[in-house]
Amino acid sequence: MPQDLPPSGGYEPVQYKRNLPARGFRPGVMLFAMAGVMTFGFWKVGKGIREQNELAREKMWSRIHLIPLLTAEEDRDLVRRHYADQAREKELLGSQTSPYNSDRFVRPTFAVTPSQKSQ
């Protein structure tokens, strides 16, 4: 029985690679796109930080400008309480007594002391 031999000239080459086109963009294009997106993001973050700083500065200045108004309101309340205390004192005692040396209004100061001594 004769042996099978390869055909004269040899077999055709076996195609083991797939000839498919590369999918997606090239790595260089992807790198530049990623750098562009990151640059845009950092730019937006920087803008947001500057905006927050500006809002904080505006808030601080608005509070600074409100201080005189709030102080005047507190003073009016203290004077109202002072006159109410004087009226209550006159009603109870029948006369108005002053523990101070002058009639000038002095902002009251309160000292809280404990009712019992700690040992």
mmCIF file of N, CA and C in Angstrom, residues 74-90 96-100 102-108 110:
data_model
loop_
_atom_site.group_PDB
_atom_site.id
_atom_site.type_symbol
_atom_site.label_atom_id
_atom_site.label_comp_id
_atom_site.label_asym_id
_atom_site.label_seq_id
_atom_site.Cartn_x
_atom_site.Cartn_y
_atom_site.Cartn_z
ATOM 1 N N GLU A 74 -30.439 95.164 69.888
ATOM 2 C CA GLU A 74 -30.168 94.691 71.246
ATOM 3 C C GLU A 74 -30.217 95.843 72.242
ATOM 4 N N ASP A 75 -29.681 97.005 71.850
ATOM 5 C CA ASP A 75 -29.712 98.175 72.740
ATOM 6 C C ASP A 75 -31.147 98.620 72.999
ATOM 7 N N ARG A 76 -31.970 98.628 71.954
ATOM 8 C CA ARG A 76 -33.381 99.008 72.163
ATOM 9 C C ARG A 76 -34.068 98.044 73.123
ATOM 10 N N ASP A 77 -33.764 96.763 72.993
ATOM 11 C CA ASP A 77 -34.354 95.774 73.891
ATOM 12 C C ASP A 77 -33.887 95.990 75.323
ATOM 13 N N LEU A 78 -32.588 96.282 75.505
ATOM 14 C CA LEU A 78 -32.067 96.519 76.858
ATOM 15 C C LEU A 78 -32.690 97.759 77.485
ATOM 16 N N VAL A 79 -32.856 98.819 76.686
ATOM 17 C CA VAL A 79 -33.475 100.043 77.215
ATOM 18 C C VAL A 79 -34.934 99.775 77.576
ATOM 19 N N ARG A 80 -35.643 99.024 76.733
ATOM 20 C CA ARG A 80 -37.037 98.685 77.043
ATOM 21 C C ARG A 80 -37.118 97.903 78.348
ATOM 22 N N ARG A 81 -36.218 96.942 78.539
ATOM 23 C CA ARG A 81 -36.214 96.173 79.791
ATOM 24 C C ARG A 81 -35.866 97.057 80.985
ATOM 25 N N HIS A 82 -34.930 97.985 80.762
ATOM 26 C CA HIS A 82 -34.531 98.893 81.848
ATOM 27 C C HIS A 82 -35.714 99.747 82.297
ATOM 28 N N TYR A 83 -36.429 100.320 81.331
ATOM 29 C CA TYR A 83 -37.607 101.140 81.696
ATOM 30 C C TYR A 83 -38.699 100.290 82.335
ATOM 31 N N ALA A 84 -38.852 99.058 81.879
ATOM 32 C CA ALA A 84 -39.836 98.167 82.506
ATOM 33 C C ALA A 84 -39.426 97.849 83.942
ATOM 34 N N ASP A 85 -38.129 97.631 84.189
ATOM 35 C CA ASP A 85 -37.660 97.396 85.560
ATOM 36 C C ASP A 85 -37.889 98.620 86.438
ATOM 37 N N GLN A 86 -37.627 99.806 85.891
ATOM 38 C CA GLN A 86 -37.863 101.030 86.661
ATOM 39 C C GLN A 86 -39.344 101.196 86.989
ATOM 40 N N ALA A 87 -40.214 100.902 86.011
ATOM 41 C CA ALA A 87 -41.658 101.034 86.264
ATOM 42 C C ALA A 87 -42.115 100.017 87.305
ATOM 43 N N ARG A 88 -41.603 98.794 87.215
ATOM 44 C CA ARG A 88 -41.949 97.767 88.198
ATOM 45 C C ARG A 88 -41.438 98.143 89.589
ATOM 46 N N GLU A 89 -40.238 98.701 89.656
ATOM 47 C CA GLU A 89 -39.675 99.127 90.937
ATOM 48 C C GLU A 89 -40.495 100.265 91.544
ATOM 49 N N LYS A 90 -40.919 101.212 90.708
ATOM 50 C CA LYS A 90 -41.722 102.342 91.198
ATOM 51 C C LYS A 90 -43.074 101.844 91.694
ATOM 52 N N GLN A 96 -38.614 105.792 93.099
ATOM 53 C CA GLN A 96 -37.572 105.268 92.225
ATOM 54 C C GLN A 96 -36.229 105.463 92.901
ATOM 55 N N THR A 97 -35.566 104.385 93.213
ATOM 56 C CA THR A 97 -34.253 104.471 93.849
ATOM 57 C C THR A 97 -33.195 104.018 92.855
ATOM 58 N N SER A 98 -32.018 104.585 93.008
ATOM 59 C CA SER A 98 -30.943 104.228 92.093
ATOM 60 C C SER A 98 -29.727 103.806 92.905
ATOM 61 N N PRO A 99 -29.211 102.630 92.647
ATOM 62 C CA PRO A 99 -28.007 102.214 93.361
ATOM 63 C C PRO A 99 -26.738 102.791 92.743
ATOM 64 N N TYR A 100 -26.885 103.531 91.645
ATOM 65 C CA TYR A 100 -25.722 104.070 90.953
ATOM 66 C C TYR A 100 -25.527 105.532 91.312
ATOM 67 N N SER A 102 -24.933 107.901 89.078
ATOM 68 C CA SER A 102 -25.404 108.785 88.009
ATOM 69 C C SER A 102 -26.669 108.192 87.392
ATOM 70 N N ASP A 103 -27.349 109.007 86.608
ATOM 71 C CA ASP A 103 -28.567 108.552 85.933
ATOM 72 C C ASP A 103 -28.265 108.003 84.543
ATOM 73 N N ARG A 104 -27.003 107.974 84.167
ATOM 74 C CA ARG A 104 -26.623 107.481 82.842
ATOM 75 C C ARG A 104 -26.897 105.979 82.759
ATOM 76 N N PHE A 105 -27.423 105.564 81.603
ATOM 77 C CA PHE A 105 -27.725 104.145 81.428
ATOM 78 C C PHE A 105 -26.429 103.360 81.291
ATOM 79 N N VAL A 106 -26.326 102.286 82.050
ATOM 80 C CA VAL A 106 -25.158 101.413 82.001
ATOM 81 C C VAL A 106 -25.651 100.031 81.605
ATOM 82 N N ARG A 107 -24.990 99.454 80.638
ATOM 83 C CA ARG A 107 -25.370 98.112 80.200
ATOM 84 C C ARG A 107 -25.223 97.152 81.373
ATOM 85 N N PRO A 108 -26.273 96.389 81.685
ATOM 86 C CA PRO A 108 -26.185 95.503 82.848
ATOM 87 C C PRO A 108 -25.198 94.363 82.611
ATOM 88 N N PHE A 110 -24.123 90.668 84.266
ATOM 89 C CA PHE A 110 -24.618 89.637 85.169
ATOM 90 C C PHE A 110 -23.472 88.693 85.494
#
